């Protein structure tokens, strides 16, 4: 199972999004086009406080015109190791720092039309400090009990996939 | 928490992807742009056979140059109810049909740069029949035991988010 790339071109270069269009030939010889977003990758952090509560951010997401509960996360800078992104974004968004950052898993949120890969980390032994948001980034940091979050997930109040996978991973494989 | 849209334009219209760019003003008065993909929404199906095995498809995904294990899924046609999409895609991709299709949850896979919403259904009481793939759609249907799938998830062999959330939902809230 694979596809041969006959031609590749960047068909849109915006301020944030870059779209590539490849002409491809499928394994069975069918000719088609694939359009997809080139993404640098991202790091996601599940921060567990010493009292067991989990830190989240509430953030307005314009594409869906809605406020989401999310795990802290952010895009990798060019060439940045994802664990460095995780430390940087945790500090920027929440102010917390740690020497305990452990990779839980790697996920692909948009396999149909983006090459984005997300590394999801578990952060423990957290120390509070000042946040340092990017300009235009406006969010609220909250902490909630794990059991309360599970109720919110089941009620459909948390729908962001990086947050769902991070939480389910924690509940199923880490803190069973 | 919200953003006021000052201007909205379609900045890219490809064969598959459409990008919108909005100029916005944040709650704190910061001016910025948001670029995002307009998506019709999708339905995802977790099909559980009478013997307890779960149906998946293996499919090559060009954006990541890799074969993925996925739950059957597909985009809504214009104006289509997601449950109708679920029945249609299940039959097209796997050949199975059912009168037991139950909404588990709704997720947002790409809140940073797409308005995509996915409805995830549990399909039971499945009857086998002939598949009916779209032209250029090449995939392999497999069925695996739930417990084996959990091992594959933990090993990082299943990384597609709709599939992960569907499986975790089933394990945590349906078939505990």
Coordinates of C-alpha atoms in Angstrom, one line a residue:
Chain A
X1 CA 0.0 0.0 0.0
X2 CA 1.6 3.2 -1.1
X3 CA 1.3 6.0 -3.7
X4 CA 3.8 7.3 -6.2
X5 CA 4.2 11.1 -6.3
X6 CA 4.3 12.3 -9.9
X7 CA 4.4 16.1 -9.2
X8 CA 4.3 18.2 -6.1
X9 CA 3.6 21.9 -5.7
X10 CA 2.8 24.5 -3.0
X11 CA -0.6 25.8 -4.1
X12 CA -1.2 28.1 -1.2
X13 CA 1.1 29.9 1.2
X14 CA -0.8 32.0 3.8
X15 CA 0.3 33.7 6.9
X16 CA -0.2 30.5 9.0
X17 CA -1.3 27.7 6.6
X18 CA 0.6 26.2 3.7
X19 CA -1.1 23.8 1.3
X20 CA 0.7 21.3 -0.9
X21 CA -0.9 19.6 -3.9
X22 CA 0.7 16.3 -5.1
X23 CA -0.4 14.4 -8.2
X24 CA -0.2 10.8 -7.3
X25 CA -0.6 7.3 -8.7
X26 CA -2.2 4.7 -6.4
X27 CA -1.0 1.2 -6.0
X28 CA -3.7 0.1 -8.4
X29 CA -2.7 2.7 -11.0
X30 CA -5.5 5.2 -10.3
X31 CA -4.3 8.9 -10.9
X32 CA -5.4 11.5 -8.4
X33 CA -4.5 14.6 -6.5
X34 CA -3.8 14.9 -2.8
X35 CA -4.0 18.3 -1.1
X36 CA -2.7 18.7 2.4
X37 CA -1.4 21.2 5.0
X38 CA 2.3 21.1 5.9
X39 CA 2.6 21.4 9.6
X40 CA 5.8 21.7 11.8
X41 CA 4.3 19.3 14.5
X42 CA 3.3 20.2 18.0
X43 CA 3.7 19.2 21.6
X44 CA 0.9 18.7 24.1
X45 CA 1.3 18.6 27.8
X46 CA -0.8 16.8 30.5
X47 CA 0.3 18.6 33.6
X48 CA -0.6 16.9 36.9
X49 CA -0.2 18.9 40.0
X50 CA 1.1 17.4 43.3
X51 CA -2.6 17.3 44.6
X52 CA -3.6 15.2 41.6
X53 CA -5.5 17.9 39.8
X54 CA -4.9 18.4 36.0
X55 CA -4.1 21.8 34.5
X56 CA -6.1 22.9 31.4
X57 CA -6.5 26.1 29.5
X58 CA -9.7 27.6 28.3
X59 CA -9.3 29.2 24.9
X60 CA -11.5 30.7 22.2
X61 CA -11.0 28.9 18.9
X62 CA -12.1 31.0 16.0
X63 CA -12.5 28.2 13.4
X64 CA -15.3 26.8 15.5
X65 CA -16.4 30.1 17.2
X66 CA -16.3 28.4 20.6
X67 CA -14.3 28.2 23.9
X68 CA -12.5 24.9 24.3
X69 CA -11.0 23.1 27.4
X70 CA -7.6 22.1 26.2
X71 CA -4.4 20.6 27.4
X72 CA -1.6 23.2 27.0
X73 CA 0.0 22.8 23.6
X74 CA 1.8 24.6 20.8
X75 CA 3.6 24.3 17.6
X76 CA 7.3 23.3 17.3
X77 CA 9.6 26.1 16.3
X78 CA 11.8 25.1 13.2
X79 CA 14.1 22.3 14.1
X80 CA 13.0 22.2 17.8
X81 CA 12.9 18.9 19.6
X82 CA 9.3 18.2 20.8
X83 CA 10.2 17.9 24.4
X84 CA 11.7 21.4 24.3
X85 CA 8.5 22.6 22.8
X86 CA 6.6 20.9 25.6
X87 CA 8.7 22.7 28.3
X88 CA 8.4 26.0 26.5
X89 CA 4.7 25.9 25.9
X90 CA 3.9 24.7 29.4
X91 CA 5.8 27.7 30.8
X92 CA 4.4 30.2 28.3
X93 CA 0.8 29.2 28.7
X94 CA 0.6 28.2 32.4
X95 CA 3.8 29.5 34.0
X96 CA 4.5 26.1 35.4
X97 CA 8.0 24.5 34.9
X98 CA 9.2 21.0 35.7
X99 CA 12.1 18.6 35.5
X100 CA 9.7 15.6 35.0
X101 CA 8.4 15.5 31.4
X102 CA 7.6 12.1 30.1
X103 CA 6.4 11.2 26.6
X104 CA 3.1 9.3 26.7
X105 CA 2.4 8.9 23.0
X106 CA 2.5 10.3 19.5
X107 CA -0.7 11.0 17.6
X108 CA -1.8 12.2 14.1
X109 CA -4.9 14.4 14.4
X110 CA -5.6 15.1 10.7
X111 CA -4.4 12.2 8.5
X112 CA -6.8 13.1 5.7
X113 CA -5.4 16.5 5.0
X114 CA -2.4 17.4 7.2
X115 CA 1.0 15.9 8.1
X116 CA 0.7 17.2 11.7
X117 CA 2.2 15.0 14.4
X118 CA 1.6 15.7 18.1
X119 CA 3.9 14.4 20.9
X120 CA 1.9 14.2 24.2
X121 CA 3.8 14.5 27.4
X122 CA 3.0 13.9 31.0
X123 CA 4.3 16.7 33.2
X124 CA 4.6 16.1 37.0
X125 CA 6.6 17.7 39.9
X126 CA 5.3 21.1 38.7
X127 CA 6.6 24.5 40.1
X128 CA 4.4 27.6 39.6
X129 CA 5.8 30.7 38.0
X130 CA 4.7 33.6 35.7
X131 CA 3.1 32.8 32.3
X132 CA 4.4 34.4 29.1
X133 CA 1.8 34.4 26.4
X134 CA 2.4 35.1 22.7
X135 CA 0.8 38.4 21.5
X136 CA -2.8 37.7 20.6
X137 CA -2.9 34.5 22.7
X138 CA -5.6 34.9 25.3
X139 CA -6.4 32.0 27.6
X140 CA -7.5 31.1 31.1
X141 CA -5.6 28.4 33.1
X142 CA -7.7 26.2 35.3
X143 CA -7.1 23.0 37.3
X144 CA -9.7 20.2 37.8
X145 CA -9.9 16.9 39.5
X146 CA -9.3 13.9 37.3
X147 CA -12.6 12.3 38.2
X148 CA -14.5 15.6 37.4
X149 CA -12.8 15.7 34.1
X150 CA -13.9 12.2 33.3
X151 CA -17.5 13.3 33.9
X152 CA -17.0 16.3 31.6
X153 CA -15.6 14.1 28.9
X154 CA -18.5 11.7 29.1
X155 CA -21.0 14.6 29.0
X156 CA -19.3 15.8 25.7
X157 CA -18.0 19.0 27.3
X158 CA -14.4 18.3 26.2
X159 CA -14.2 17.6 22.5
X160 CA -10.7 18.6 21.5
X161 CA -8.9 15.5 20.4
X162 CA -5.4 16.1 21.8
X163 CA -7.1 16.7 25.1
X164 CA -9.2 13.6 24.9
X165 CA -6.4 11.3 23.9
X166 CA -4.1 12.8 26.6
X167 CA -6.7 12.2 29.3
X168 CA -7.8 8.8 28.1
X169 CA -4.1 7.7 27.9
X170 CA -3.6 8.9 31.5
X171 CA -6.7 7.1 32.8
X172 CA -6.1 3.9 30.8
X173 CA -2.3 3.4 31.0
X174 CA -0.8 5.7 33.7
X175 CA -3.2 6.3 36.6
X176 CA -5.5 3.4 36.3
Chain B
X1 CA -14.0 35.0 25.5
X2 CA -14.7 35.6 21.8
X3 CA -13.4 37.3 18.7
X4 CA -15.0 39.9 16.5
X5 CA -14.7 39.2 12.7
X6 CA -13.8 42.4 10.9
X7 CA -13.4 40.8 7.4
X8 CA -13.6 37.3 5.9
X9 CA -12.4 36.0 2.6
X10 CA -11.8 32.7 0.9
X11 CA -8.0 32.8 0.1
X12 CA -7.6 29.3 -1.4
X13 CA -10.1 27.0 -3.1
X14 CA -8.4 23.8 -4.2
X15 CA -9.9 20.5 -5.5
X16 CA -10.4 19.3 -1.9
X17 CA -9.3 22.0 0.5
X18 CA -10.8 25.5 1.0
X19 CA -9.0 28.0 3.2
X20 CA -10.8 31.0 4.8
X21 CA -8.9 34.0 6.2
X22 CA -10.7 36.2 8.7
X23 CA -9.3 39.4 10.2
X24 CA -10.4 39.5 13.8
X25 CA -10.2 41.5 17.0
X26 CA -9.6 39.6 20.2
X27 CA -11.5 40.3 23.4
X28 CA -8.6 42.4 24.6
X29 CA -8.5 44.4 21.4
X30 CA -5.6 42.7 19.7
X31 CA -5.9 42.6 15.8
X32 CA -4.9 39.5 14.1
X33 CA -5.7 37.0 11.3
X34 CA -7.1 33.5 11.5
X35 CA -6.7 31.1 8.6
X36 CA -8.6 27.8 8.6
X37 CA -10.0 25.0 6.5
X38 CA -13.8 24.9 6.0
X39 CA -14.9 21.3 6.3
X40 CA -18.3 19.7 5.8
X41 CA -17.9 17.4 8.9
X42 CA -17.5 13.7 9.0
X43 CA -18.9 10.5 10.5
X44 CA -16.8 7.8 12.1
X45 CA -18.1 4.3 12.9
X46 CA -16.9 1.8 15.5
X47 CA -18.3 -1.5 14.2
X48 CA -18.5 -4.3 16.7
X49 CA -19.2 -7.7 15.2
X50 CA -21.4 -10.3 17.0
X51 CA -18.2 -12.1 18.2
X52 CA -17.0 -8.9 19.9
X53 CA -14.3 -8.2 17.3
X54 CA -13.9 -4.6 16.0
X55 CA -13.7 -3.8 12.3
X56 CA -11.0 -1.4 11.1
X57 CA -9.7 -0.4 7.7
X58 CA -6.0 -0.1 6.8
X59 CA -5.5 2.7 4.4
X60 CA -2.4 4.6 3.0
X61 CA -2.5 8.3 3.9
X62 CA -0.5 10.4 1.5
X63 CA 0.0 13.4 3.8
X64 CA 2.0 11.2 6.2
X65 CA 3.3 8.6 3.6
X66 CA 2.1 5.8 5.9
X67 CA -0.5 3.1 6.3
X68 CA -2.9 3.7 9.2
X69 CA -5.3 1.5 11.1
X70 CA -8.6 3.5 11.2
X71 CA -12.2 3.2 12.0
X72 CA -14.3 3.5 8.9
X73 CA -15.2 7.1 8.3
X74 CA -16.0 9.7 5.7
X75 CA -17.1 13.2 4.9
X76 CA -20.7 14.3 5.0
X77 CA -22.3 15.0 1.7
X78 CA -23.8 18.5 1.5
X79 CA -26.7 18.7 3.9
X80 CA -26.5 15.1 4.9
X81 CA -27.3 14.1 8.5
X82 CA -24.2 12.5 10.1
X83 CA -26.1 9.3 10.9
X84 CA -26.8 8.9 7.3
X85 CA -23.2 9.4 6.5
X86 CA -22.3 6.8 9.0
X87 CA -24.6 4.2 7.4
X88 CA -23.3 5.1 3.9
X89 CA -19.6 5.0 4.8
X90 CA -19.9 1.8 6.8
X91 CA -21.5 0.1 3.8
X92 CA -19.1 1.7 1.2
X93 CA -15.9 0.9 3.0
X94 CA -16.7 -2.4 4.7
X95 CA -19.9 -3.8 3.1
X96 CA -21.5 -4.1 6.5
X97 CA -25.0 -2.7 7.2
X98 CA -26.9 -2.4 10.4
X99 CA -30.1 -1.2 12.0
X100 CA -28.2 -0.4 15.3
X101 CA -26.2 2.8 14.9
X102 CA -25.8 4.8 18.2
X103 CA -24.0 8.1 18.6
X104 CA -21.2 7.8 21.1
X105 CA -19.7 11.4 21.0
X106 CA -18.8 14.4 18.9
X107 CA -15.2 15.5 18.5
X108 CA -13.2 18.4 17.0
X109 CA -9.9 17.1 15.6
X110 CA -8.3 20.3 14.3
X111 CA -9.5 23.3 16.5
X112 CA -6.4 25.3 15.6
X113 CA -7.0 25.4 11.8
X114 CA -10.2 23.7 10.7
X115 CA -13.9 23.7 11.6
X116 CA -14.2 20.0 11.2
X117 CA -16.6 18.2 13.5
X118 CA -16.8 14.4 13.7
X119 CA -19.7 12.3 14.9
X120 CA -18.6 8.9 16.3
X121 CA -21.1 6.1 16.2
X122 CA -21.2 2.6 17.6
X123 CA -22.5 0.1 15.1
X124 CA -23.7 -3.3 16.3
X125 CA -25.9 -6.1 14.9
X126 CA -23.9 -6.0 11.7
X127 CA -24.8 -7.9 8.5
X128 CA -22.0 -8.6 5.9
X129 CA -22.5 -7.5 2.3
X130 CA -20.5 -6.1 -0.7
X131 CA -18.3 -3.0 -0.2
X132 CA -18.6 -0.1 -2.7
X133 CA -15.5 2.0 -2.6
X134 CA -15.1 5.5 -4.2
X135 CA -12.8 5.6 -7.2
X136 CA -9.2 6.0 -6.0
X137 CA -10.1 4.7 -2.5
X138 CA -8.0 1.6 -1.7
X139 CA -8.3 0.0 1.6
X140 CA -8.2 -3.3 3.4
X141 CA -10.9 -4.3 6.0
X142 CA -9.7 -6.2 9.1
X143 CA -11.3 -7.3 12.3
X144 CA -9.4 -7.5 15.6
X145 CA -10.2 -8.4 19.2
X146 CA -10.8 -5.5 21.5
X147 CA -8.1 -6.6 23.9
X148 CA -5.5 -6.9 21.1
X149 CA -6.4 -3.4 19.9
X150 CA -5.8 -2.1 23.3
X151 CA -2.3 -3.5 23.2
X152 CA -1.7 -2.0 19.8
X153 CA -2.9 1.4 21.1
X154 CA -0.5 1.2 24.0
X155 CA 2.4 0.3 21.7
X156 CA 1.7 3.4 19.6
X157 CA 0.6 1.3 16.5
X158 CA -2.7 3.2 16.2
X159 CA -2.1 6.9 16.1
X160 CA -5.1 8.3 14.2
X161 CA -7.2 10.4 16.6
X162 CA -10.7 9.5 15.5
X163 CA -9.8 5.8 15.9
X164 CA -8.2 6.4 19.3
X165 CA -11.1 8.4 20.7
X166 CA -13.6 5.9 19.3
X167 CA -11.8 3.0 21.0
X168 CA -11.1 4.7 24.3
X169 CA -14.8 5.8 24.4
X170 CA -15.9 2.2 23.9
X171 CA -13.5 0.9 26.5
X172 CA -14.2 3.6 29.1
X173 CA -17.9 4.2 28.7
X174 CA -19.6 1.3 26.8
X175 CA -17.8 -2.0 27.2
X176 CA -16.0 -1.5 30.5

